[in-house]
Amino acid sequence: MKILGIETSCDETAAAVVEDGVKILSSEISSQVELHARYGGIVPEVASRQHILSIIPVISKTMNEAHIGWHGLDGIAVTNGPGLAGSLLVGTSVAKAIATVKELPLTSINHLEAHIYANWLSSQKPAFPLLCLIVSGGHSDLVLMRDHGDYTILGRTRDDAAGEAFDKAARILGLGYPGGPAIDREAVKGTASINLPRALLKGTCDFSFSGLKTALFRLVENGKINNTADAAASFQQAIVDVLVPKTIAAARQHCVKQILLSGGVAANRGLRQRLVKDSPIPVLIPEPILCTDNAAMVAACGFFHFQADKINGLNMDVIPGLKLS
Ligand code: KG4
Ligand code: ZN
């Protein structure tokens, strides 16, 4: 079964063709990073306008590279939330148009669910029950998954998401936007020598990163930081020191067979290395390009939706605050 995936929830316009939920035939991503960098963050109206310009070229390129022709497709999967309403509307409208003209079934995808399914694109396949740590710009969720489509949220962030914390810390340190990759690059040049707080929130699977961000801000404000690389390394380590032990503890408690990592922050080298090193339970992490937003993960997830007969009508709406349940 060959599925065309479409992703426009935030600032990446992406399309991909994936076979049987596991094999990428083609994948295109048009990033708006440079467009938003001058504003220091994503401007929603600018994002939706750019999606309008990019979506058709991105889909055409993906279809050409898949070499299967439109008749070779079996369905369309599109992200309908969570995300920016104007951006989601571009992808869902185009998906509905293609589904109508090409007479293909359509399925709507939760962006967080798609991040989890990026792991099915790895050479090794996930085994249930599993625990997934989703760490992105808007979420830090610990999700127990007993089967396809069966999600229990064990914990989430009470304030800033991990990616949001990385982005804010990079701004505080003058490292620019997007912050996560900038801190990751800077951290390898420094040592984690600066004392920063870790909110462990014992007895829960929840996270909190706003105190850490404020602590860094105070140090910078008081002129206590004179080495940006050390500050980046210390900040990254403080985040990893919370994410890794809490994930392993939850995995042990629920006797899972595997731990998955996903979302943009899963591209972080410090986090990847530490989780693999510390976990007694097998860990799966997608390659970095499949951690950040892409449409291959949407198409992979779409395959499992079609297997479960989850098909949407053309009245499918966008849900900017969509939850994983
Ligand atoms: O999943 P994603 O691409 O978009 C959302 O769904 O939010 O995640 C974006 C987030 C941003 O906050 C970005 O700074 C962070 O992921 N990120 C990273 C790295 N690459 C992206 N954070 C830390 N280290 C990285 N290498
Ligand atoms: Zn994402």
Short mmCIF file of C-alpha atoms and ligand atoms in Angstrom, two decimals:
data_model
loop_
_atom_site.label_atom_id
_atom_site.label_comp_id
_atom_site.label_asym_id
_atom_site.label_seq_id
_atom_site.Cartn_x
_atom_site.Cartn_y
_atom_site.Cartn_z
CA MET A 1 0.00 0.00 0.00
CA LYS A 2 1.53 3.34 -1.09
CA ILE A 3 0.50 6.43 0.83
CA LEU A 4 1.12 10.10 0.04
CA GLY A 5 1.75 11.99 3.29
CA ILE A 6 1.32 15.76 3.58
CA GLU A 7 2.60 17.87 6.50
CA THR A 8 2.11 21.62 6.97
CA SER A 9 1.41 21.99 10.69
CA CYS A 10 4.16 24.50 11.45
CA ASP A 11 7.04 25.87 9.36
CA GLU A 12 7.94 22.92 7.15
CA THR A 13 6.06 22.16 3.93
CA ALA A 14 6.57 18.43 3.40
CA ALA A 15 5.29 15.59 1.25
CA ALA A 16 6.40 11.95 1.04
CA VAL A 17 5.41 8.61 -0.42
CA VAL A 18 5.81 5.61 1.89
CA GLU A 19 5.15 1.95 1.13
CA ASP A 20 3.44 -0.29 3.73
CA GLY A 21 4.21 2.18 6.53
CA VAL A 22 7.90 1.31 6.59
CA LYS A 23 9.67 2.10 3.29
CA ILE A 24 10.28 5.66 2.09
CA LEU A 25 9.95 5.94 -1.70
CA SER A 26 10.42 9.72 -1.69
CA SER A 27 10.42 12.53 0.85
CA GLU A 28 10.60 16.28 0.29
CA ILE A 29 10.85 19.02 2.93
CA SER A 30 10.80 22.74 2.18
CA SER A 31 11.92 24.52 5.34
CA GLN A 32 10.89 28.09 6.16
CA VAL A 33 13.64 28.49 8.77
CA GLU A 34 15.44 31.33 6.97
CA LEU A 35 12.18 33.18 6.39
CA HIS A 36 11.31 33.20 10.11
CA ALA A 37 14.88 33.61 11.42
CA ARG A 38 14.75 37.38 10.88
CA TYR A 39 11.77 37.58 13.29
CA GLY A 40 13.45 35.28 15.87
CA GLY A 41 10.52 32.84 15.75
CA ILE A 42 7.63 31.59 13.64
CA VAL A 43 5.15 34.20 12.38
CA PRO A 44 1.90 32.25 11.72
CA GLU A 45 0.64 34.37 8.80
CA VAL A 46 4.03 34.29 7.07
CA ALA A 47 4.08 30.49 7.55
CA SER A 48 0.70 29.88 5.92
CA ARG A 49 1.52 32.15 2.97
CA GLN A 50 4.77 30.27 2.37
CA HIS A 51 2.97 26.90 2.57
CA ILE A 52 0.66 28.13 -0.22
CA LEU A 53 3.70 28.88 -2.40
CA SER A 54 5.58 25.66 -1.61
CA ILE A 55 2.95 22.93 -1.34
CA ILE A 56 2.35 22.16 -5.04
CA PRO A 57 6.07 22.14 -6.03
CA VAL A 58 6.87 19.95 -3.00
CA ILE A 59 4.12 17.41 -3.82
CA SER A 60 5.05 17.38 -7.53
CA LYS A 61 8.70 16.72 -6.72
CA THR A 62 7.80 13.94 -4.27
CA MET A 63 5.50 12.25 -6.79
CA ASN A 64 8.14 12.47 -9.53
CA GLU A 65 10.78 10.96 -7.27
CA ALA A 66 8.53 8.12 -6.11
CA HIS A 67 8.21 6.92 -9.76
CA ILE A 68 4.82 5.33 -9.18
CA GLY A 69 2.47 7.80 -10.94
CA TRP A 70 -0.76 9.02 -9.38
CA HIS A 71 -2.44 5.69 -10.22
CA GLY A 72 0.15 3.96 -8.00
CA LEU A 73 -1.14 5.66 -4.85
CA ASP A 74 -3.58 3.91 -2.49
CA GLY A 75 -4.41 6.77 -0.11
CA ILE A 76 -3.60 10.20 1.28
CA ALA A 77 -2.63 11.02 4.87
CA VAL A 78 -2.55 14.61 6.08
CA THR A 79 -1.78 16.29 9.40
CA ASN A 80 -4.88 18.07 10.76
CA GLY A 81 -3.51 19.08 14.19
CA PRO A 82 -2.04 20.13 16.51
CA GLY A 83 -0.44 23.14 14.85
CA LEU A 84 -1.06 26.58 13.37
CA ALA A 85 -4.60 26.79 11.98
CA GLY A 86 -3.67 28.69 8.79
CA SER A 87 -0.79 26.32 8.06
CA LEU A 88 -2.87 23.18 8.70
CA LEU A 89 -5.59 24.51 6.37
CA VAL A 90 -3.17 24.63 3.44
CA GLY A 91 -2.16 20.96 3.74
CA THR A 92 -5.65 19.64 4.47
CA SER A 93 -7.24 21.63 1.61
CA VAL A 94 -4.71 20.35 -0.91
CA ALA A 95 -5.10 16.79 0.44
CA LYS A 96 -8.88 16.99 0.03
CA ALA A 97 -8.51 18.31 -3.52
CA ILE A 98 -6.15 15.49 -4.53
CA ALA A 99 -8.34 12.87 -2.81
CA THR A 100 -11.36 14.12 -4.74
CA VAL A 101 -9.73 14.39 -8.16
CA LYS A 102 -7.79 11.12 -7.90
CA GLU A 103 -10.62 9.29 -6.05
CA LEU A 104 -8.36 8.25 -3.18
CA PRO A 105 -9.28 7.61 0.48
CA LEU A 106 -8.16 10.25 2.97
CA THR A 107 -7.08 9.91 6.58
CA SER A 108 -6.33 12.70 9.06
CA ILE A 109 -3.21 12.40 11.22
CA ASN A 110 -2.35 13.76 14.65
CA HIS A 111 1.11 15.34 14.28
CA LEU A 112 2.26 13.79 17.59
CA GLU A 113 1.14 10.35 16.48
CA ALA A 114 3.10 10.88 13.26
CA HIS A 115 6.24 11.72 15.28
CA ILE A 116 5.90 8.34 17.05
CA TYR A 117 5.50 6.55 13.70
CA ALA A 118 8.80 8.01 12.42
CA ASN A 119 10.24 5.04 14.34
CA TRP A 120 8.57 2.56 11.98
CA LEU A 121 10.81 3.97 9.23
CA SER A 122 13.92 2.67 11.03
CA SER A 123 15.45 -0.62 9.90
CA GLN A 124 14.61 -2.19 13.28
CA LYS A 125 10.85 -2.25 14.02
CA PRO A 126 9.24 -1.22 17.34
CA ALA A 127 7.74 -3.90 19.62
CA PHE A 128 4.69 -3.43 21.89
CA PRO A 129 4.22 -2.52 24.66
CA LEU A 130 6.52 0.47 24.24
CA LEU A 131 7.15 3.84 25.80
CA CYS A 132 7.69 6.87 23.60
CA LEU A 133 9.19 10.17 24.70
CA ILE A 134 7.93 12.84 22.28
CA VAL A 135 10.02 15.99 22.61
CA SER A 136 9.26 18.79 20.16
CA GLY A 137 8.75 22.54 20.01
CA GLY A 138 5.32 22.31 21.62
CA HIS A 139 5.32 19.00 23.52
CA SER A 140 7.25 16.88 26.00
CA ASP A 141 5.04 13.84 26.44
CA LEU A 142 5.69 10.36 27.81
CA VAL A 143 3.33 8.02 26.00
CA LEU A 144 2.65 4.34 26.74
CA MET A 145 1.63 2.50 23.57
CA ARG A 146 0.22 -1.02 23.91
CA ASP A 147 -0.73 -1.43 20.26
CA HIS A 148 -1.24 0.63 17.09
CA GLY A 149 -3.45 3.60 17.92
CA ASP A 150 -3.53 2.75 21.66
CA TYR A 151 -2.03 5.67 23.60
CA THR A 152 -1.89 6.45 27.31
CA ILE A 153 -0.27 9.76 28.24
CA LEU A 154 1.77 9.10 31.39
CA GLY A 155 3.19 12.60 31.68
CA ARG A 156 3.65 15.91 29.94
CA THR A 157 5.31 19.24 30.53
CA ARG A 158 3.66 21.55 33.04
CA ASP A 159 5.09 24.67 31.38
CA ASP A 160 7.65 24.94 28.55
CA ALA A 161 8.22 22.03 26.16
CA ALA A 162 11.82 20.80 25.84
CA GLY A 163 12.19 22.29 22.33
CA GLU A 164 10.68 25.56 23.49
CA ALA A 165 13.22 25.66 26.35
CA PHE A 166 16.08 25.04 23.88
CA ASP A 167 14.77 27.84 21.62
CA LYS A 168 14.42 30.31 24.52
CA ALA A 169 17.86 29.43 25.93
CA ALA A 170 19.46 29.99 22.51
CA ARG A 171 17.81 33.42 22.35
CA ILE A 172 19.09 34.25 25.86
CA LEU A 173 22.62 33.18 24.83
CA GLY A 174 22.42 35.07 21.51
CA LEU A 175 22.71 31.88 19.46
CA GLY A 176 19.79 32.73 17.16
CA TYR A 177 16.90 30.73 15.74
CA PRO A 178 16.18 27.82 15.59
CA GLY A 179 17.66 27.34 19.02
CA GLY A 180 17.83 23.56 19.48
CA PRO A 181 20.32 22.85 16.69
CA ALA A 182 22.33 25.96 17.70
CA ILE A 183 22.67 24.77 21.34
CA ASP A 184 23.49 21.24 20.14
CA ARG A 185 26.35 22.60 17.96
CA GLU A 186 27.64 24.95 20.66
CA ALA A 187 27.41 22.32 23.43
CA VAL A 188 29.99 20.03 21.80
CA LYS A 189 32.55 22.85 22.11
CA GLY A 190 32.03 23.36 25.86
CA THR A 191 31.84 21.55 29.20
CA ALA A 192 28.80 21.30 31.44
CA SER A 193 30.47 23.25 34.24
CA ILE A 194 27.70 25.72 35.14
CA ASN A 195 25.31 24.77 37.92
CA LEU A 196 21.69 24.83 36.70
CA PRO A 197 18.54 23.42 38.36
CA ARG A 198 16.82 20.16 37.38
CA ALA A 199 13.09 19.90 38.13
CA LEU A 200 12.67 16.16 38.69
CA LEU A 201 9.02 16.35 39.92
CA LYS A 202 9.48 13.05 41.77
CA GLY A 203 6.58 10.61 41.82
CA THR A 204 5.19 11.91 38.50
CA CYS A 205 6.03 11.48 34.83
CA ASP A 206 5.56 15.23 34.27
CA PHE A 207 8.27 17.67 33.24
CA SER A 208 8.99 21.35 33.91
CA PHE A 209 11.62 23.42 32.12
CA SER A 210 10.64 27.03 32.77
CA GLY A 211 12.68 27.27 36.02
CA LEU A 212 15.78 26.10 34.19
CA LYS A 213 15.28 28.73 31.48
CA THR A 214 14.76 31.46 34.11
CA ALA A 215 17.91 30.35 35.99
CA LEU A 216 19.95 30.71 32.80
CA PHE A 217 18.39 34.10 32.12
CA ARG A 218 19.33 35.34 35.63
CA LEU A 219 22.96 34.20 35.20
CA VAL A 220 23.23 36.02 31.85
CA GLU A 221 21.50 39.11 33.26
CA ASN A 222 23.95 39.22 36.17
CA GLY A 223 26.96 38.85 33.85
CA LYS A 224 27.85 35.41 35.25
CA ILE A 225 28.24 33.72 31.88
CA ASN A 226 31.50 34.31 30.09
CA ASN A 227 31.66 31.16 27.99
CA THR A 228 28.69 30.53 25.71
CA ALA A 229 29.78 26.98 24.84
CA ASP A 230 29.91 26.01 28.53
CA ALA A 231 26.48 27.59 29.07
CA ALA A 232 25.03 25.64 26.10
CA ALA A 233 26.61 22.38 27.32
CA SER A 234 25.32 22.96 30.86
CA PHE A 235 21.80 23.81 29.68
CA GLN A 236 21.64 20.78 27.39
CA GLN A 237 22.91 18.52 30.14
CA ALA A 238 20.30 19.84 32.58
CA ILE A 239 17.53 18.92 30.11
CA VAL A 240 19.02 15.50 29.35
CA ASP A 241 19.48 14.81 33.09
CA VAL A 242 15.71 15.16 33.52
CA LEU A 243 14.44 13.52 30.31
CA VAL A 244 16.58 10.37 30.40
CA PRO A 245 16.11 9.08 33.99
CA LYS A 246 12.39 9.88 33.99
CA THR A 247 11.89 8.02 30.70
CA ILE A 248 13.84 4.98 31.91
CA ALA A 249 11.96 4.94 35.24
CA ALA A 250 8.57 5.05 33.47
CA ALA A 251 9.68 2.32 31.04
CA ARG A 252 10.71 0.07 33.95
CA GLN A 253 7.48 0.74 35.83
CA HIS A 254 5.35 -0.27 32.83
CA CYS A 255 7.57 -3.23 31.84
CA VAL A 256 7.83 -2.12 28.21
CA LYS A 257 9.85 -3.96 25.57
CA GLN A 258 11.18 -0.83 23.95
CA ILE A 259 11.76 2.90 24.41
CA LEU A 260 11.20 5.19 21.41
CA LEU A 261 12.39 8.75 21.10
CA SER A 262 10.77 11.19 18.68
CA GLY A 263 10.12 14.85 17.84
CA GLY A 264 12.59 17.57 16.87
CA VAL A 265 14.57 17.44 20.14
CA ALA A 266 15.23 13.73 19.47
CA ALA A 267 17.77 15.03 16.91
CA ASN A 268 19.86 16.32 19.85
CA ARG A 269 23.15 14.44 20.00
CA GLY A 270 23.53 14.69 23.77
CA LEU A 271 20.06 13.25 24.37
CA ARG A 272 20.44 10.43 21.84
CA GLN A 273 23.80 9.31 23.20
CA ARG A 274 22.77 9.45 26.84
CA LEU A 275 19.49 7.55 26.39
CA VAL A 276 21.19 4.75 24.44
CA LYS A 277 24.04 4.60 26.99
CA ASP A 278 21.87 4.57 30.15
CA SER A 279 18.85 2.52 29.13
CA PRO A 280 18.75 -1.18 30.05
CA ILE A 281 15.75 -1.46 27.69
CA PRO A 282 16.34 -1.39 23.89
CA VAL A 283 16.05 2.14 22.46
CA LEU A 284 14.91 3.16 18.97
CA ILE A 285 15.55 6.67 17.62
CA PRO A 286 14.79 7.78 14.04
CA GLU A 287 17.62 9.28 12.03
CA PRO A 288 17.80 13.06 12.72
CA ILE A 289 16.02 14.13 9.49
CA LEU A 290 13.02 11.98 10.54
CA CYS A 291 12.97 13.46 14.07
CA THR A 292 12.19 17.01 12.93
CA ASP A 293 8.99 17.67 10.96
CA ASN A 294 8.62 15.62 7.78
CA ALA A 295 5.85 13.92 5.81
CA ALA A 296 7.30 10.39 5.71
CA MET A 297 6.19 9.96 9.33
CA VAL A 298 2.69 11.16 8.35
CA ALA A 299 2.49 8.65 5.49
CA ALA A 300 3.81 5.85 7.74
CA CYS A 301 1.16 6.62 10.32
CA GLY A 302 -1.45 6.85 7.53
CA PHE A 303 -0.73 3.25 6.49
CA PHE A 304 -1.66 2.01 9.97
CA HIS A 305 -4.80 4.21 9.93
CA PHE A 306 -5.93 2.64 6.65
CA GLN A 307 -5.19 -0.84 8.06
CA ALA A 308 -7.61 0.05 10.90
CA ASP A 309 -10.19 1.55 8.46
CA LYS A 310 -9.73 5.04 9.89
CA ILE A 311 -10.95 7.01 6.87
CA ASN A 312 -12.13 10.64 6.88
CA GLY A 313 -14.78 12.35 4.78
CA LEU A 314 -14.18 15.63 2.98
CA ASN A 315 -15.76 17.45 5.94
CA MET A 316 -12.59 16.72 7.97
CA ASP A 317 -11.56 19.87 9.86
CA VAL A 318 -8.28 21.17 11.25
CA ILE A 319 -7.90 21.01 15.06
CA PRO A 320 -5.07 23.35 16.20
CA GLY A 321 -5.27 22.04 19.80
CA LEU A 322 -5.64 18.36 18.88
CA LYS A 323 -4.59 15.99 21.71
CA LEU A 324 -3.21 12.47 21.55
CA SER A 325 -5.67 10.13 23.24
O1 KG4 B 1 9.16 18.30 15.89
P1 KG4 B 1 9.64 19.63 15.49
O2 KG4 B 1 10.45 19.74 14.22
O3 KG4 B 1 8.44 20.63 15.36
C1 KG4 B 1 7.38 20.60 16.28
O4 KG4 B 1 6.52 19.70 16.14
O5 KG4 B 1 7.44 21.43 17.21
O6 KG4 B 1 10.49 20.20 16.72
C2 KG4 B 1 11.04 21.47 16.66
C3 KG4 B 1 11.84 21.68 17.93
C4 KG4 B 1 12.39 23.10 18.03
O7 KG4 B 1 12.13 23.59 19.32
C5 KG4 B 1 13.88 22.89 17.78
O8 KG4 B 1 14.70 23.85 18.43
C6 KG4 B 1 14.09 21.51 18.36
O9 KG4 B 1 12.95 20.78 17.98
N1 KG4 B 1 15.30 20.85 17.83
C7 KG4 B 1 16.36 20.51 18.59
C8 KG4 B 1 17.33 19.98 17.71
N2 KG4 B 1 16.81 20.01 16.44
C9 KG4 B 1 15.57 20.54 16.54
N3 KG4 B 1 16.56 20.63 19.92
C10 KG4 B 1 17.75 20.21 20.40
N4 KG4 B 1 18.73 19.71 19.62
C11 KG4 B 1 18.57 19.56 18.29
N5 KG4 B 1 19.54 19.05 17.53
ZN ZN B 2 6.80 18.18 15.01
#
